[in-house]
Amino acid sequence: ISPALAFGSLFDEATEGQIGVVETILGTAICGLIYSLFSGQPLCIMGATGPEYAYTVVFYSLCKSLDLEFLTARVWQGLWTALFTVILALTDSCAAMSHFTRFVEDIFA
């Protein structure tokens, strides 16, 4: 719970209160429960991380400069990502990894 508290307070400052500690804890809990019920991988980082924080700060400033509502854009971003994830899973696109380098897997594994 300590990463959710730490990153939640950072998100609260960076997004001017639109995402905070409560949302970070709730999001981590919901995703963790869903992931534990449907996944086959026991180890996965479900909470907030540094790269996600950096992306959120940039995405928030982009939404602010384009005069878009941040949370609405964040929902559409999540739905778009979910759509691509489902399409990639249904077409078994991970099989294409055998033709490319495993460099990214070696870094993050």
Tab-separated table of N, CA and C in Angstrom:
chain	number	residue	atom	x	y	z
A	1	ILE	N	0.812	-1.193	0.000
A	1	ILE	CA	0.000	0.000	0.000
A	1	ILE	C	0.865	1.271	0.000
A	2	SER	N	2.115	1.146	0.400
A	2	SER	CA	2.975	2.337	0.452
A	2	SER	C	3.253	2.935	-0.935
A	3	PRO	N	3.450	2.115	-2.008
A	3	PRO	CA	3.597	2.742	-3.331
A	3	PRO	C	2.338	3.497	-3.760
A	4	ALA	N	1.172	2.963	-3.419
A	4	ALA	CA	-0.075	3.650	-3.783
A	4	ALA	C	-0.188	4.981	-3.047
A	5	LEU	N	0.236	5.019	-1.801
A	5	LEU	CA	0.207	6.276	-1.056
A	5	LEU	C	1.204	7.279	-1.619
A	6	ALA	N	2.419	6.809	-1.884
A	6	ALA	CA	3.463	7.708	-2.376
A	6	ALA	C	3.121	8.250	-3.764
A	7	PHE	N	2.796	7.345	-4.679
A	7	PHE	CA	2.480	7.793	-6.032
A	7	PHE	C	1.147	8.534	-6.077
A	8	GLY	N	0.212	8.164	-5.210
A	8	GLY	CA	-1.065	8.873	-5.151
A	8	GLY	C	-0.881	10.334	-4.800
A	9	SER	N	0.004	10.610	-3.860
A	9	SER	CA	0.247	12.010	-3.511
A	9	SER	C	0.962	12.751	-4.642
A	10	LEU	N	1.846	12.046	-5.353
A	10	LEU	CA	2.495	12.664	-6.516
A	10	LEU	C	1.490	12.941	-7.634
A	11	PHE	N	0.595	11.968	-7.886
A	11	PHE	CA	-0.448	12.160	-8.895
A	11	PHE	C	-1.354	13.334	-8.515
A	12	ASP	N	-1.647	13.454	-7.216
A	12	ASP	CA	-2.511	14.531	-6.747
A	12	ASP	C	-1.907	15.898	-7.049
A	13	GLU	N	-0.620	16.029	-6.829
A	13	GLU	CA	0.056	17.298	-7.120
A	13	GLU	C	0.147	17.558	-8.627
A	14	ALA	N	0.488	16.526	-9.396
A	14	ALA	CA	0.731	16.708	-10.829
A	14	ALA	C	-0.551	16.946	-11.621
A	15	THR	N	-1.668	16.378	-11.169
A	15	THR	CA	-2.924	16.509	-11.916
A	15	THR	C	-3.881	17.495	-11.254
A	16	GLU	N	-3.378	18.277	-10.338
A	16	GLU	CA	-4.180	19.285	-9.631
A	16	GLU	C	-5.419	18.678	-8.982
A	17	GLY	N	-5.237	17.517	-8.352
A	17	GLY	CA	-6.299	16.879	-7.583
A	17	GLY	C	-7.249	16.000	-8.362
A	18	GLN	N	-7.026	15.801	-9.652
A	18	GLN	CA	-7.950	14.962	-10.421
A	18	GLN	C	-7.709	13.473	-10.188
A	19	ILE	N	-6.480	13.091	-9.925
A	19	ILE	CA	-6.152	11.717	-9.509
A	19	ILE	C	-5.357	11.853	-8.221
A	20	GLY	N	-5.771	11.151	-7.185
A	20	GLY	CA	-5.105	11.274	-5.892
A	20	GLY	C	-4.861	9.931	-5.241
A	21	VAL	N	-4.685	9.957	-3.942
A	21	VAL	CA	-4.368	8.752	-3.174
A	21	VAL	C	-5.519	7.764	-3.207
A	22	VAL	N	-6.740	8.240	-3.001
A	22	VAL	CA	-7.906	7.346	-2.967
A	22	VAL	C	-8.087	6.646	-4.307
A	23	GLU	N	-7.968	7.395	-5.384
A	23	GLU	CA	-8.128	6.799	-6.721
A	23	GLU	C	-7.018	5.796	-7.018
A	24	THR	N	-5.807	6.093	-6.565
A	24	THR	CA	-4.692	5.176	-6.798
A	24	THR	C	-4.879	3.873	-6.023
A	25	ILE	N	-5.290	3.972	-4.766
A	25	ILE	CA	-5.524	2.764	-3.964
A	25	ILE	C	-6.689	1.965	-4.532
A	26	LEU	N	-7.769	2.645	-4.887
A	26	LEU	CA	-8.934	1.956	-5.434
A	26	LEU	C	-8.615	1.289	-6.771
A	27	GLY	N	-7.910	1.998	-7.645
A	27	GLY	CA	-7.533	1.428	-8.937
A	27	GLY	C	-6.617	0.225	-8.795
A	28	THR	N	-5.660	0.317	-7.879
A	28	THR	CA	-4.759	-0.809	-7.636
A	28	THR	C	-5.518	-2.019	-7.106
A	29	ALA	N	-6.462	-1.779	-6.192
A	29	ALA	CA	-7.236	-2.878	-5.616
A	29	ALA	C	-8.126	-3.553	-6.652
A	30	ILE	N	-8.832	-2.753	-7.442
A	30	ILE	CA	-9.739	-3.324	-8.452
A	30	ILE	C	-8.958	-4.099	-9.506
A	31	CYS	N	-7.884	-3.502	-10.002
A	31	CYS	CA	-7.070	-4.198	-11.010
A	31	CYS	C	-6.436	-5.456	-10.437
A	32	GLY	N	-5.992	-5.402	-9.197
A	32	GLY	CA	-5.401	-6.578	-8.562
A	32	GLY	C	-6.399	-7.714	-8.412
A	33	LEU	N	-7.630	-7.389	-8.038
A	33	LEU	CA	-8.661	-8.424	-7.903
A	33	LEU	C	-9.022	-9.040	-9.250
A	34	ILE	N	-9.232	-8.206	-10.245
A	34	ILE	CA	-9.571	-8.716	-11.577
A	34	ILE	C	-8.426	-9.541	-12.143
A	35	TYR	N	-7.208	-9.044	-11.984
A	35	TYR	CA	-6.043	-9.758	-12.500
A	35	TYR	C	-5.863	-11.107	-11.806
A	36	SER	N	-6.079	-11.137	-10.494
A	36	SER	CA	-5.897	-12.397	-9.775
A	36	SER	C	-6.950	-13.430	-10.159
A	37	LEU	N	-8.117	-12.994	-10.577
A	37	LEU	CA	-9.168	-13.931	-10.967
A	37	LEU	C	-8.986	-14.477	-12.377
A	38	PHE	N	-8.440	-13.682	-13.296
A	38	PHE	CA	-8.415	-14.070	-14.699
A	38	PHE	C	-7.036	-14.329	-15.284
A	39	SER	N	-5.975	-14.068	-14.550
A	39	SER	CA	-4.641	-14.195	-15.142
A	39	SER	C	-4.029	-15.560	-14.873
A	40	GLY	N	-2.975	-15.816	-15.596
A	40	GLY	CA	-2.222	-17.036	-15.376
A	40	GLY	C	-0.810	-16.742	-14.916
A	41	GLN	N	-0.506	-15.473	-14.703
A	41	GLN	CA	0.837	-15.075	-14.284
A	41	GLN	C	0.785	-14.600	-12.836
A	42	PRO	N	1.583	-15.192	-11.972
A	42	PRO	CA	1.502	-14.817	-10.562
A	42	PRO	C	2.198	-13.499	-10.217
A	43	LEU	N	3.191	-13.077	-10.983
A	43	LEU	CA	3.938	-11.873	-10.643
A	43	LEU	C	3.713	-10.788	-11.680
A	44	CYS	N	3.127	-9.705	-11.244
A	44	CYS	CA	2.901	-8.575	-12.130
A	44	CYS	C	2.747	-7.331	-11.270
A	45	ILE	N	3.295	-6.210	-11.727
A	45	ILE	CA	3.181	-4.966	-10.979
A	45	ILE	C	1.850	-4.334	-11.341
A	46	MET	N	0.947	-4.257	-10.380
A	46	MET	CA	-0.387	-3.735	-10.645
A	46	MET	C	-0.544	-2.284	-10.208
A	47	GLY	N	0.337	-1.797	-9.389
A	47	GLY	CA	0.195	-0.436	-8.875
A	47	GLY	C	0.893	0.582	-9.741
A	48	ALA	N	0.914	1.799	-9.234
A	48	ALA	CA	1.555	2.895	-9.947
A	48	ALA	C	3.072	2.736	-9.930
A	49	THR	N	3.701	3.159	-11.007
A	49	THR	CA	5.159	3.088	-11.126
A	49	THR	C	5.682	4.436	-11.620
A	50	GLY	N	6.985	4.585	-11.609
A	50	GLY	CA	7.612	5.816	-12.067
A	50	GLY	C	7.320	6.155	-13.518
A	51	PRO	N	7.463	5.194	-14.451
A	51	PRO	CA	7.132	5.509	-15.846
A	51	PRO	C	5.670	5.901	-16.046
A	52	GLU	N	4.769	5.276	-15.301
A	52	GLU	CA	3.355	5.655	-15.408
A	52	GLU	C	3.140	7.076	-14.897
A	53	TYR	N	3.841	7.426	-13.827
A	53	TYR	CA	3.746	8.790	-13.299
A	53	TYR	C	4.248	9.799	-14.328
A	54	ALA	N	5.389	9.507	-14.947
A	54	ALA	CA	5.941	10.422	-15.956
A	54	ALA	C	4.979	10.566	-17.132
A	55	TYR	N	4.391	9.462	-17.567
A	55	TYR	CA	3.432	9.512	-18.673
A	55	TYR	C	2.200	10.328	-18.285
A	56	THR	N	1.708	10.142	-17.077
A	56	THR	CA	0.524	10.857	-16.624
A	56	THR	C	0.768	12.357	-16.572
A	57	VAL	N	1.945	12.755	-16.115
A	57	VAL	CA	2.276	14.184	-16.062
A	57	VAL	C	2.289	14.778	-17.469
A	58	VAL	N	2.900	14.087	-18.418
A	58	VAL	CA	2.948	14.576	-19.798
A	58	VAL	C	1.551	14.576	-20.411
A	59	PHE	N	0.788	13.530	-20.166
A	59	PHE	CA	-0.572	13.440	-20.720
A	59	PHE	C	-1.462	14.531	-20.143
A	60	TYR	N	-1.318	14.824	-18.848
A	60	TYR	CA	-2.099	15.888	-18.223
A	60	TYR	C	-1.750	17.250	-18.814
A	61	SER	N	-0.466	17.515	-18.999
A	61	SER	CA	-0.077	18.803	-19.573
A	61	SER	C	-0.538	18.915	-21.035
A	62	LEU	N	-0.542	17.801	-21.765
A	62	LEU	CA	-1.052	17.799	-23.137
A	62	LEU	C	-2.545	18.105	-23.161
A	63	CYS	N	-3.299	17.462	-22.274
A	63	CYS	CA	-4.742	17.720	-22.200
A	63	CYS	C	-5.018	19.165	-21.803
A	64	LYS	N	-4.217	19.672	-20.892
A	64	LYS	CA	-4.397	21.056	-20.448
A	64	LYS	C	-4.104	22.032	-21.590
A	65	SER	N	-3.058	21.770	-22.365
A	65	SER	CA	-2.717	22.678	-23.463
A	65	SER	C	-3.710	22.589	-24.622
A	66	LEU	N	-4.339	21.433	-24.803
A	66	LEU	CA	-5.335	21.267	-25.867
A	66	LEU	C	-6.750	21.565	-25.397
A	67	ASP	N	-6.892	21.973	-24.139
A	67	ASP	CA	-8.178	22.306	-23.535
A	67	ASP	C	-9.143	21.111	-23.568
A	68	LEU	N	-8.623	19.930	-23.184
A	68	LEU	CA	-9.431	18.714	-23.074
A	68	LEU	C	-9.613	18.369	-21.605
A	69	GLU	N	-10.722	17.719	-21.287
A	69	GLU	CA	-10.913	17.241	-19.920
A	69	GLU	C	-10.006	16.031	-19.709
A	70	PHE	N	-9.200	16.090	-18.668
A	70	PHE	CA	-8.187	15.069	-18.440
A	70	PHE	C	-8.796	13.699	-18.175
A	71	LEU	N	-9.769	13.615	-17.276
A	71	LEU	CA	-10.317	12.301	-16.914
A	71	LEU	C	-11.079	11.663	-18.074
A	72	THR	N	-11.774	12.469	-18.855
A	72	THR	CA	-12.466	11.931	-20.027
A	72	THR	C	-11.460	11.393	-21.045
A	73	ALA	N	-10.399	12.154	-21.282
A	73	ALA	CA	-9.363	11.690	-22.209
A	73	ALA	C	-8.683	10.437	-21.672
A	74	ARG	N	-8.524	10.354	-20.358
A	74	ARG	CA	-7.886	9.176	-19.741
A	74	ARG	C	-8.753	7.932	-19.919
A	75	VAL	N	-10.068	8.091	-19.819
A	75	VAL	CA	-10.976	6.961	-20.045
A	75	VAL	C	-10.881	6.490	-21.492
A	76	TRP	N	-10.911	7.426	-22.438
A	76	TRP	CA	-10.806	7.041	-23.849
A	76	TRP	C	-9.461	6.398	-24.147
A	77	GLN	N	-8.424	6.878	-23.506
A	77	GLN	CA	-7.106	6.265	-23.667
A	77	GLN	C	-7.127	4.813	-23.178
A	78	GLY	N	-7.750	4.581	-22.038
A	78	GLY	CA	-7.845	3.222	-21.498
A	78	GLY	C	-8.672	2.298	-22.368
A	79	LEU	N	-9.785	2.805	-22.897
A	79	LEU	CA	-10.616	1.985	-23.782
A	79	LEU	C	-9.886	1.651	-25.080
A	80	TRP	N	-9.168	2.621	-25.620
A	80	TRP	CA	-8.395	2.402	-26.845
A	80	TRP	C	-7.311	1.349	-26.604
A	81	THR	N	-6.636	1.444	-25.476
A	81	THR	CA	-5.599	0.472	-25.124
A	81	THR	C	-6.201	-0.916	-24.926
A	82	ALA	N	-7.367	-0.975	-24.276
A	82	ALA	CA	-8.037	-2.265	-24.071
A	82	ALA	C	-8.440	-2.895	-25.395
A	83	LEU	N	-8.922	-2.076	-26.320
A	83	LEU	CA	-9.295	-2.587	-27.643
A	83	LEU	C	-8.094	-3.205	-28.347
A	84	PHE	N	-6.973	-2.506	-28.345
A	84	PHE	CA	-5.784	-3.045	-28.994
A	84	PHE	C	-5.273	-4.298	-28.280
A	85	THR	N	-5.374	-4.334	-26.973
A	85	THR	CA	-4.945	-5.519	-26.227
A	85	THR	C	-5.781	-6.734	-26.612
A	86	VAL	N	-7.081	-6.553	-26.707
A	86	VAL	CA	-7.967	-7.662	-27.084
A	86	VAL	C	-7.689	-8.104	-28.522
A	87	ILE	N	-7.511	-7.154	-29.428
A	87	ILE	CA	-7.214	-7.510	-30.824
A	87	ILE	C	-5.900	-8.273	-30.921
A	88	LEU	N	-4.881	-7.815	-30.219
A	88	LEU	CA	-3.586	-8.508	-30.245
A	88	LEU	C	-3.683	-9.906	-29.636
A	89	ALA	N	-4.502	-10.057	-28.593
A	89	ALA	CA	-4.663	-11.376	-27.976
A	89	ALA	C	-5.440	-12.332	-28.884
A	90	LEU	N	-6.489	-11.829	-29.527
A	90	LEU	CA	-7.303	-12.684	-30.396
A	90	LEU	C	-6.564	-13.124	-31.650
A	91	THR	N	-5.656	-12.297	-32.137
A	91	THR	CA	-4.913	-12.645	-33.349
A	91	THR	C	-3.587	-13.334	-33.040
A	92	ASP	N	-3.316	-13.582	-31.780
A	92	ASP	CA	-2.088	-14.244	-31.333
A	92	ASP	C	-0.846	-13.525	-31.870
A	93	SER	N	-0.878	-12.221	-31.775
A	93	SER	CA	0.216	-11.403	-32.301
A	93	SER	C	1.512	-11.552	-31.522
A	94	CYS	N	1.442	-12.116	-30.319
A	94	CYS	CA	2.684	-12.310	-29.559
A	94	CYS	C	3.595	-13.330	-30.234
A	95	ALA	N	3.052	-14.146	-31.141
A	95	ALA	CA	3.877	-15.106	-31.869
A	95	ALA	C	4.887	-14.406	-32.773
A	96	ALA	N	4.628	-13.163	-33.134
A	96	ALA	CA	5.555	-12.405	-33.981
A	96	ALA	C	6.844	-12.050	-33.247
A	97	MET	N	6.851	-12.151	-31.931
A	97	MET	CA	8.052	-11.828	-31.152
A	97	MET	C	9.222	-12.753	-31.485
A	98	SER	N	8.947	-13.921	-32.010
A	98	SER	CA	10.040	-14.838	-32.348
A	98	SER	C	10.878	-14.308	-33.512
A	99	HIS	N	10.366	-13.327	-34.232
A	99	HIS	CA	11.088	-12.747	-35.358
A	99	HIS	C	11.866	-11.487	-34.983
A	100	PHE	N	11.729	-11.040	-33.757
A	100	PHE	CA	12.379	-9.811	-33.313
A	100	PHE	C	13.280	-10.093	-32.126
A	101	THR	N	14.021	-9.094	-31.713
A	101	THR	CA	14.926	-9.256	-30.579
A	101	THR	C	14.140	-9.373	-29.273
A	102	ARG	N	14.729	-10.023	-28.316
A	102	ARG	CA	14.114	-10.169	-27.009
A	102	ARG	C	14.706	-9.148	-26.039
A	103	PHE	N	15.286	-8.099	-26.577
A	103	PHE	CA	15.984	-7.090	-25.779
A	103	PHE	C	15.080	-6.485	-24.709
A	104	VAL	N	13.850	-6.127	-25.083
A	104	VAL	CA	12.944	-5.500	-24.126
A	104	VAL	C	12.605	-6.460	-22.997
A	105	GLU	N	12.392	-7.718	-23.315
A	105	GLU	CA	12.096	-8.706	-22.288
A	105	GLU	C	13.286	-8.872	-21.340
A	106	ASP	N	14.480	-8.827	-21.874
A	106	ASP	CA	15.666	-8.976	-21.022
A	106	ASP	C	15.829	-7.792	-20.087
A	107	ILE	N	15.413	-6.602	-20.497
A	107	ILE	CA	15.530	-5.440	-19.637
A	107	ILE	C	14.519	-5.481	-18.502
A	108	PHE	N	13.268	-5.781	-18.822
A	108	PHE	CA	12.199	-5.683	-17.840
A	108	PHE	C	11.899	-6.988	-17.121
A	109	ALA	N	12.490	-8.078	-17.512
A	109	ALA	CA	12.187	-9.364	-16.873
A	109	ALA	C	13.028	-9.567	-15.632
